[in-house]
Coordinates of C-alpha atoms in Angstrom, one line a residue:
X20 CA 35.2 -8.0 -2.7
X21 CA 32.8 -9.1 0.1
X22 CA 32.8 -5.6 1.8
X23 CA 31.7 -4.1 -1.7
X24 CA 28.9 -6.7 -2.1
X25 CA 27.7 -5.9 1.5
X26 CA 28.1 -2.0 0.8
X27 CA 26.3 -2.3 -2.4
X28 CA 23.4 -4.3 -0.7
X29 CA 23.1 -1.8 2.0
X30 CA 23.1 1.1 -0.3
X31 CA 20.3 -0.7 -2.3
X32 CA 18.2 -1.1 0.7
X33 CA 18.8 2.7 1.7
X34 CA 17.8 3.7 -1.7
X35 CA 14.6 1.7 -1.6
X36 CA 13.6 3.1 1.8
X37 CA 14.2 6.8 0.5
X38 CA 11.9 6.0 -2.5
X39 CA 9.2 4.6 -0.3
X40 CA 9.4 7.8 1.8
X41 CA 9.0 10.0 -1.0
X42 CA 6.0 8.1 -2.2
X43 CA 4.2 8.0 1.2
X44 CA 4.8 11.9 1.5
X45 CA 3.3 12.5 -2.1
X46 CA 0.3 10.2 -1.4
X47 CA -0.1 12.0 2.0
X48 CA -0.1 15.2 0.1
X49 CA -2.7 14.0 -2.4
X50 CA -5.0 13.0 0.5
X51 CA -4.6 16.3 2.2
X52 CA -5.7 17.9 -1.2
X53 CA -8.6 15.8 -1.5
X54 CA -9.8 16.2 2.3
X55 CA -9.4 20.0 1.8
X56 CA -11.7 19.7 -1.4
X57 CA -14.3 17.5 0.0
X58 CA -14.1 17.9 3.8
X59 CA -13.1 21.7 3.9
X60 CA -15.0 22.6 7.1
X61 CA -13.2 19.7 9.1
X62 CA -9.9 19.1 10.4
X63 CA -8.0 15.9 10.5
X64 CA -8.1 14.5 14.2
X65 CA -6.1 11.3 13.7
X66 CA -4.2 9.4 10.7
X67 CA -3.0 6.0 10.8
X68 CA -0.8 4.6 8.1
X69 CA -0.3 1.0 7.4
X70 CA 1.4 0.4 4.0
X71 CA 1.2 -3.2 4.3
X72 CA -2.4 -3.0 3.7
X73 CA -2.7 -2.1 0.1
X74 CA -6.5 -1.4 0.2
X75 CA -6.8 0.6 3.4
X76 CA -3.2 1.9 3.8
X77 CA -4.4 5.3 5.2
X78 CA -7.2 5.7 7.8
X79 CA -8.3 9.3 8.7
X80 CA -10.6 10.5 11.3
X81 CA -12.0 13.9 10.9
X82 CA -13.3 16.4 13.4
X83 CA -17.0 15.8 12.6
X84 CA -16.6 12.0 13.2
X85 CA -16.2 11.0 9.6
X86 CA -14.0 8.0 8.9
X87 CA -12.1 7.8 5.5
X88 CA -9.8 5.0 4.2
X89 CA -7.5 5.5 1.3
X90 CA -5.5 2.9 -0.6
X91 CA -1.8 3.1 -1.1
X92 CA -2.2 5.5 -4.2
X93 CA -4.4 7.8 -2.2
X94 CA -7.9 6.9 -3.6
X95 CA -10.7 6.8 -1.1
X96 CA -12.0 3.2 -0.5
X97 CA -14.4 3.8 2.4
X98 CA -16.1 6.9 3.8
X99 CA -18.5 7.0 6.7
X100 CA -20.1 10.3 7.7
X101 CA -23.0 11.0 10.0
X102 CA -23.5 14.5 8.7
X103 CA -23.0 13.3 4.9
X104 CA -20.8 14.5 2.0
X105 CA -21.5 15.5 -1.4
X106 CA -21.3 13.0 -4.3
X107 CA -18.3 14.9 -6.0
X108 CA -16.1 13.0 -3.3
X109 CA -16.9 9.8 -5.3
X110 CA -15.6 8.3 -8.5
X111 CA -17.1 10.5 -11.6
X112 CA -19.6 8.0 -12.9
X113 CA -21.2 7.5 -9.6
X114 CA -21.2 11.3 -8.7
X115 CA -22.8 12.0 -12.1
X116 CA -25.5 9.3 -11.5
X117 CA -26.2 10.7 -8.1
X118 CA -26.4 14.3 -9.0
X119 CA -28.7 13.3 -11.8
X120 CA -31.0 11.0 -10.1
X121 CA -30.6 12.0 -6.4
X122 CA -30.0 15.7 -6.6
X123 CA -29.3 17.5 -3.4
X124 CA -29.0 14.3 -1.4
X125 CA -25.8 13.9 0.8
X126 CA -24.0 10.6 0.9
X127 CA -23.7 8.8 4.3
X128 CA -21.6 5.9 3.4
X129 CA -19.4 4.7 0.5
X130 CA -17.4 1.4 0.1
X131 CA -15.3 0.3 -2.7
X132 CA -15.6 -3.5 -3.0
X133 CA -13.6 -6.0 -5.2
X134 CA -16.4 -6.0 -7.7
X135 CA -17.8 -2.5 -7.4
X136 CA -19.1 0.1 -4.9
X137 CA -21.6 0.4 -2.3
X138 CA -23.3 3.8 -1.5
X139 CA -25.8 4.8 1.1
X140 CA -27.7 8.1 0.8
X141 CA -29.1 10.4 3.6
X142 CA -32.8 9.6 2.3
X143 CA -32.2 6.0 3.1
X144 CA -31.5 4.7 -0.5
X145 CA -28.9 2.2 -0.9
X146 CA -27.3 1.7 -4.2
X147 CA -24.7 -0.9 -5.7
X148 CA -22.4 0.0 -8.7
X149 CA -20.4 -2.1 -10.9
X150 CA -16.6 -1.7 -11.1
X151 CA -17.2 0.7 -13.8
X152 CA -19.5 3.0 -11.8
X153 CA -22.7 1.9 -13.6
X154 CA -25.7 1.4 -11.2
X155 CA -26.4 -2.2 -10.5
X156 CA -29.1 -2.2 -7.9
X157 CA -30.9 0.5 -6.1
X158 CA -33.2 0.0 -2.9
X159 CA -35.3 2.8 -1.4

């Protein structure tokens, strides 16, 4: 009886580890797709995975020096780029606002915060958005 309990426990742990590995692979694939869509001219130089950190589980460094952090679900939480990137890499409401009000201006920095988002543009404008992606503050 005791052997069966131990064996069942070990099999449960093994099954959980397999599930985690599949999830990590799926998220990594989603990140690769996102990077190929938004940083297609760059290559991944380094990728660090820390699944204990729910907010910044994946840290990626690109060949142009850009640094991108993703949460455990594969959504970008922080992007820093000296060359800049197009707003389409950001949540839809934010991208729409930037494309309407700051057309043809690249983004240098994006950070997801607990209560919203911070964005810095190549023209020096800094913006804060609420958690729904609605502009809260804009400083030129």
